[in-house]
Short mmCIF file of N, CA and C in Angstrom, two decimals:
data_model
loop_
_atom_site.label_atom_id
_atom_site.label_comp_id
_atom_site.label_asym_id
_atom_site.label_seq_id
_atom_site.Cartn_x
_atom_site.Cartn_y
_atom_site.Cartn_z
N MET T 1 -7.74 12.24 -96.24
CA MET T 1 -8.11 10.90 -96.63
C MET T 1 -7.34 10.54 -97.90
N THR T 2 -6.81 9.35 -97.92
CA THR T 2 -6.16 8.84 -99.13
C THR T 2 -6.91 7.61 -99.60
N VAL T 3 -6.92 7.41 -100.91
CA VAL T 3 -7.63 6.29 -101.50
C VAL T 3 -6.66 5.52 -102.39
N GLU T 4 -6.64 4.20 -102.20
CA GLU T 4 -5.83 3.31 -103.04
C GLU T 4 -6.74 2.26 -103.63
N THR T 5 -6.55 1.95 -104.90
CA THR T 5 -7.31 0.89 -105.55
C THR T 5 -6.33 -0.11 -106.12
N LYS T 6 -6.45 -1.36 -105.70
CA LYS T 6 -5.55 -2.39 -106.19
C LYS T 6 -5.95 -2.74 -107.63
N THR T 7 -5.01 -2.65 -108.52
CA THR T 7 -5.27 -2.96 -109.92
C THR T 7 -5.31 -4.47 -110.09
N ASN T 8 -6.46 -4.95 -110.55
CA ASN T 8 -6.60 -6.39 -110.73
C ASN T 8 -7.42 -6.74 -111.97
N GLY T 9 -7.59 -5.79 -112.88
CA GLY T 9 -8.30 -6.07 -114.11
C GLY T 9 -9.78 -5.72 -114.09
N TYR T 10 -10.33 -5.38 -112.93
CA TYR T 10 -11.73 -5.01 -112.83
C TYR T 10 -11.86 -3.51 -112.55
N SER T 11 -12.98 -2.94 -112.95
CA SER T 11 -13.18 -1.51 -112.74
C SER T 11 -14.39 -1.20 -111.87
N ALA T 12 -15.24 -2.19 -111.60
CA ALA T 12 -16.43 -2.01 -110.78
C ALA T 12 -17.28 -0.83 -111.24
N VAL T 13 -17.39 -0.68 -112.55
CA VAL T 13 -18.13 0.44 -113.12
C VAL T 13 -19.57 0.49 -112.61
N THR T 14 -20.19 -0.64 -112.46
CA THR T 14 -21.61 -0.69 -112.07
C THR T 14 -21.87 -0.22 -110.64
N ILE T 15 -20.83 -0.16 -109.81
CA ILE T 15 -21.05 0.23 -108.41
C ILE T 15 -20.30 1.49 -108.01
N GLN T 16 -19.79 2.24 -108.97
CA GLN T 16 -19.02 3.44 -108.64
C GLN T 16 -19.86 4.48 -107.89
N GLU T 17 -21.15 4.56 -108.16
CA GLU T 17 -22.00 5.51 -107.44
C GLU T 17 -22.04 5.18 -105.95
N MET T 18 -22.18 3.91 -105.61
CA MET T 18 -22.20 3.51 -104.19
C MET T 18 -20.82 3.70 -103.57
N ILE T 19 -19.78 3.41 -104.30
CA ILE T 19 -18.42 3.62 -103.80
C ILE T 19 -18.20 5.09 -103.49
N SER T 20 -18.69 5.97 -104.34
CA SER T 20 -18.56 7.40 -104.11
C SER T 20 -19.27 7.83 -102.83
N LYS T 21 -20.46 7.32 -102.59
CA LYS T 21 -21.20 7.64 -101.36
C LYS T 21 -20.45 7.11 -100.14
N PHE T 22 -19.92 5.92 -100.26
CA PHE T 22 -19.14 5.30 -99.18
C PHE T 22 -17.92 6.16 -98.84
N GLU T 23 -17.23 6.64 -99.86
CA GLU T 23 -16.04 7.47 -99.64
C GLU T 23 -16.41 8.83 -99.03
N LYS T 24 -17.53 9.42 -99.45
CA LYS T 24 -17.97 10.70 -98.87
C LYS T 24 -18.26 10.54 -97.38
N ALA T 25 -18.93 9.46 -97.01
CA ALA T 25 -19.22 9.22 -95.60
C ALA T 25 -17.94 9.00 -94.81
N ALA T 26 -17.01 8.24 -95.37
CA ALA T 26 -15.73 7.99 -94.69
C ALA T 26 -14.97 9.28 -94.47
N LYS T 27 -14.98 10.16 -95.47
CA LYS T 27 -14.26 11.43 -95.36
C LYS T 27 -14.84 12.29 -94.25
N LYS T 28 -16.18 12.28 -94.09
CA LYS T 28 -16.81 13.04 -93.01
C LYS T 28 -16.48 12.48 -91.63
N LEU T 29 -16.53 11.16 -91.52
CA LEU T 29 -16.34 10.52 -90.21
C LEU T 29 -14.87 10.32 -89.84
N PHE T 30 -14.04 10.04 -90.82
CA PHE T 30 -12.62 9.73 -90.58
C PHE T 30 -11.74 10.48 -91.59
N PRO T 31 -11.61 11.80 -91.46
CA PRO T 31 -10.90 12.59 -92.48
C PRO T 31 -9.45 12.18 -92.72
N ASP T 32 -8.80 11.56 -91.76
CA ASP T 32 -7.39 11.19 -91.92
C ASP T 32 -7.19 9.72 -92.26
N CYS T 33 -8.24 9.03 -92.66
CA CYS T 33 -8.14 7.60 -92.91
C CYS T 33 -7.54 7.31 -94.29
N LYS T 34 -7.25 6.03 -94.49
CA LYS T 34 -6.85 5.53 -95.80
C LYS T 34 -7.90 4.50 -96.21
N ILE T 35 -8.40 4.63 -97.43
CA ILE T 35 -9.36 3.65 -97.95
C ILE T 35 -8.63 2.83 -99.00
N ARG T 36 -8.70 1.52 -98.84
CA ARG T 36 -8.10 0.61 -99.81
C ARG T 36 -9.23 -0.18 -100.48
N HIS T 37 -9.29 -0.12 -101.80
CA HIS T 37 -10.31 -0.83 -102.57
C HIS T 37 -9.68 -2.03 -103.27
N PHE T 38 -10.44 -3.12 -103.31
CA PHE T 38 -10.09 -4.28 -104.13
C PHE T 38 -11.37 -4.70 -104.82
N TYR T 39 -11.45 -4.45 -106.12
CA TYR T 39 -12.65 -4.80 -106.87
C TYR T 39 -12.66 -6.30 -107.12
N TYR T 40 -13.61 -6.97 -106.50
CA TYR T 40 -13.74 -8.41 -106.63
C TYR T 40 -14.78 -8.67 -107.71
N GLY T 41 -14.34 -8.57 -108.93
CA GLY T 41 -15.26 -8.64 -110.05
C GLY T 41 -15.80 -7.25 -110.34
N ASP T 42 -16.80 -7.18 -111.19
CA ASP T 42 -17.36 -5.89 -111.58
C ASP T 42 -18.46 -5.41 -110.65
N TYR T 43 -18.91 -6.25 -109.72
CA TYR T 43 -20.08 -5.92 -108.91
C TYR T 43 -19.84 -5.87 -107.41
N VAL T 44 -18.63 -6.13 -106.96
CA VAL T 44 -18.32 -6.12 -105.53
C VAL T 44 -16.98 -5.44 -105.29
N ASP T 45 -16.97 -4.54 -104.32
CA ASP T 45 -15.74 -3.90 -103.87
C ASP T 45 -15.50 -4.34 -102.43
N MET T 46 -14.35 -4.88 -102.18
CA MET T 46 -13.95 -5.20 -100.81
C MET T 46 -13.09 -4.04 -100.35
N ALA T 47 -13.65 -3.18 -99.50
CA ALA T 47 -12.99 -1.95 -99.10
C ALA T 47 -12.55 -2.01 -97.64
N ASP T 48 -11.38 -1.52 -97.38
CA ASP T 48 -10.87 -1.39 -96.01
C ASP T 48 -10.71 0.09 -95.70
N ILE T 49 -11.16 0.49 -94.52
CA ILE T 49 -10.88 1.82 -94.00
C ILE T 49 -9.86 1.63 -92.90
N VAL T 50 -8.67 2.16 -93.12
CA VAL T 50 -7.58 2.01 -92.16
C VAL T 50 -7.42 3.34 -91.41
N LEU T 51 -7.58 3.26 -90.10
CA LEU T 51 -7.44 4.45 -89.26
C LEU T 51 -6.00 4.67 -88.86
N ARG T 52 -5.35 3.59 -88.48
CA ARG T 52 -3.94 3.59 -88.10
C ARG T 52 -3.51 2.11 -88.09
N PRO T 53 -2.25 1.81 -88.00
CA PRO T 53 -1.84 0.40 -88.04
C PRO T 53 -2.59 -0.45 -87.02
N GLY T 54 -3.21 -1.50 -87.51
CA GLY T 54 -3.94 -2.43 -86.63
C GLY T 54 -5.36 -2.02 -86.31
N GLU T 55 -5.82 -0.88 -86.80
CA GLU T 55 -7.18 -0.43 -86.54
C GLU T 55 -7.86 -0.11 -87.86
N TYR T 56 -8.83 -0.94 -88.21
CA TYR T 56 -9.46 -0.85 -89.51
C TYR T 56 -10.87 -1.43 -89.46
N ALA T 57 -11.59 -1.24 -90.55
CA ALA T 57 -12.87 -1.91 -90.77
C ALA T 57 -12.88 -2.40 -92.21
N HIS T 58 -13.51 -3.55 -92.42
CA HIS T 58 -13.61 -4.14 -93.74
C HIS T 58 -15.08 -4.14 -94.16
N PHE T 59 -15.35 -3.65 -95.37
CA PHE T 59 -16.70 -3.55 -95.90
C PHE T 59 -16.78 -4.26 -97.25
N ASN T 60 -17.96 -4.80 -97.54
CA ASN T 60 -18.28 -5.24 -98.89
C ASN T 60 -19.26 -4.22 -99.45
N VAL T 61 -18.95 -3.68 -100.61
CA VAL T 61 -19.78 -2.66 -101.24
C VAL T 61 -20.34 -3.24 -102.54
N CYS T 62 -21.68 -3.22 -102.67
CA CYS T 62 -22.37 -3.64 -103.89
C CYS T 62 -23.28 -2.50 -104.33
N SER T 63 -24.00 -2.68 -105.41
CA SER T 63 -24.85 -1.59 -105.92
C SER T 63 -25.99 -1.24 -104.98
N ASN T 64 -26.49 -2.19 -104.20
CA ASN T 64 -27.63 -1.93 -103.32
C ASN T 64 -27.36 -2.29 -101.86
N ARG T 65 -26.09 -2.42 -101.50
CA ARG T 65 -25.77 -2.84 -100.14
C ARG T 65 -24.34 -2.49 -99.78
N VAL T 66 -24.16 -2.09 -98.51
CA VAL T 66 -22.83 -1.91 -97.95
C VAL T 66 -22.84 -2.60 -96.60
N SER T 67 -22.00 -3.62 -96.46
CA SER T 67 -21.98 -4.42 -95.24
C SER T 67 -20.65 -4.31 -94.52
N LEU T 68 -20.73 -4.19 -93.21
CA LEU T 68 -19.54 -4.21 -92.36
C LEU T 68 -19.21 -5.66 -92.08
N CYS T 69 -18.00 -6.08 -92.45
CA CYS T 69 -17.65 -7.50 -92.38
C CYS T 69 -16.59 -7.84 -91.33
N GLY T 70 -15.92 -6.87 -90.80
CA GLY T 70 -14.89 -7.12 -89.79
C GLY T 70 -14.26 -5.82 -89.37
N TYR T 71 -13.72 -5.79 -88.16
CA TYR T 71 -13.15 -4.54 -87.65
C TYR T 71 -12.23 -4.82 -86.47
N THR T 72 -11.32 -3.90 -86.23
CA THR T 72 -10.48 -3.86 -85.04
C THR T 72 -10.34 -2.40 -84.68
N CYS T 73 -11.14 -1.94 -83.72
CA CYS T 73 -11.14 -0.53 -83.39
C CYS T 73 -11.85 -0.32 -82.05
N SER T 74 -11.92 0.92 -81.63
CA SER T 74 -12.59 1.25 -80.38
C SER T 74 -14.11 1.19 -80.57
N ALA T 75 -14.84 1.17 -79.48
CA ALA T 75 -16.30 1.15 -79.53
C ALA T 75 -16.84 2.40 -80.21
N GLU T 76 -16.22 3.55 -79.97
CA GLU T 76 -16.66 4.80 -80.59
C GLU T 76 -16.48 4.75 -82.11
N GLU T 77 -15.34 4.24 -82.56
CA GLU T 77 -15.09 4.13 -83.99
C GLU T 77 -16.00 3.10 -84.62
N LEU T 78 -16.27 2.01 -83.90
CA LEU T 78 -17.19 0.98 -84.41
C LEU T 78 -18.56 1.57 -84.66
N SER T 79 -19.03 2.42 -83.77
CA SER T 79 -20.32 3.07 -83.94
C SER T 79 -20.35 3.87 -85.24
N LYS T 80 -19.28 4.55 -85.56
CA LYS T 80 -19.20 5.30 -86.82
C LYS T 80 -19.18 4.36 -88.02
N PHE T 81 -18.42 3.27 -87.91
CA PHE T 81 -18.38 2.30 -89.00
C PHE T 81 -19.76 1.70 -89.24
N GLU T 82 -20.47 1.37 -88.17
CA GLU T 82 -21.82 0.81 -88.30
C GLU T 82 -22.73 1.77 -89.06
N SER T 83 -22.57 3.08 -88.82
CA SER T 83 -23.42 4.07 -89.47
C SER T 83 -23.17 4.15 -90.97
N MET T 84 -22.06 3.61 -91.46
CA MET T 84 -21.73 3.67 -92.88
C MET T 84 -22.33 2.53 -93.69
N THR T 85 -23.13 1.66 -93.07
CA THR T 85 -23.71 0.54 -93.79
C THR T 85 -25.03 0.93 -94.45
N HIS T 86 -25.47 0.06 -95.36
CA HIS T 86 -26.75 0.24 -96.05
C HIS T 86 -27.29 -1.15 -96.40
N ASN T 87 -28.49 -1.45 -96.00
CA ASN T 87 -29.14 -2.75 -96.23
C ASN T 87 -28.36 -3.91 -95.61
N ASP T 88 -27.68 -3.67 -94.53
CA ASP T 88 -26.94 -4.70 -93.80
C ASP T 88 -27.88 -5.29 -92.74
N GLU T 89 -27.92 -6.61 -92.62
CA GLU T 89 -28.82 -7.25 -91.66
C GLU T 89 -28.46 -6.94 -90.21
N CYS T 90 -27.21 -6.69 -89.94
CA CYS T 90 -26.76 -6.53 -88.55
C CYS T 90 -26.69 -5.07 -88.10
N TYR T 91 -26.53 -4.15 -89.03
CA TYR T 91 -26.31 -2.76 -88.65
C TYR T 91 -27.28 -1.85 -89.37
N ASN T 92 -27.92 -0.97 -88.65
CA ASN T 92 -28.89 -0.04 -89.21
C ASN T 92 -28.17 1.25 -89.59
N GLY T 93 -27.49 1.22 -90.72
CA GLY T 93 -26.65 2.34 -91.12
C GLY T 93 -27.41 3.49 -91.75
N LYS T 94 -26.70 4.60 -91.86
CA LYS T 94 -27.27 5.83 -92.43
C LYS T 94 -26.34 6.37 -93.51
N LEU T 95 -25.86 5.47 -94.36
CA LEU T 95 -24.88 5.85 -95.37
C LEU T 95 -25.36 7.00 -96.26
N PHE T 96 -26.58 6.92 -96.76
CA PHE T 96 -27.07 7.94 -97.70
C PHE T 96 -27.19 9.31 -97.03
N GLU T 97 -27.59 9.33 -95.77
CA GLU T 97 -27.67 10.60 -95.04
C GLU T 97 -26.28 11.18 -94.83
N LEU T 98 -25.31 10.34 -94.51
CA LEU T 98 -23.94 10.81 -94.30
C LEU T 98 -23.31 11.33 -95.58
N ALA T 99 -23.68 10.75 -96.71
CA ALA T 99 -23.05 11.09 -97.98
C ALA T 99 -23.61 12.34 -98.63
N LYS T 100 -24.62 12.95 -98.03
CA LYS T 100 -25.21 14.17 -98.62
C LYS T 100 -24.24 15.31 -98.56
#
């Protein structure tokens, strides 16, 4: 797994704990993925998990929520992406269990 963070003046210090859990889950489910972070202010991370060119999922990560916002992947991979959510209205994720 590789991680890239776009430098834009924000550090998202307040949500680093949730970002860490998100990355641990991604590493378990998709060990060869690339995670791209874009801190949209200090309280929101717009993260992409890229599996291969054209196959990815986009998440919004906050201190008390991780939401799946878009994806292009197989049904099997989508099921794994759904499991990485937390407090999302559409997906009953198990992020904290995965991050243990």
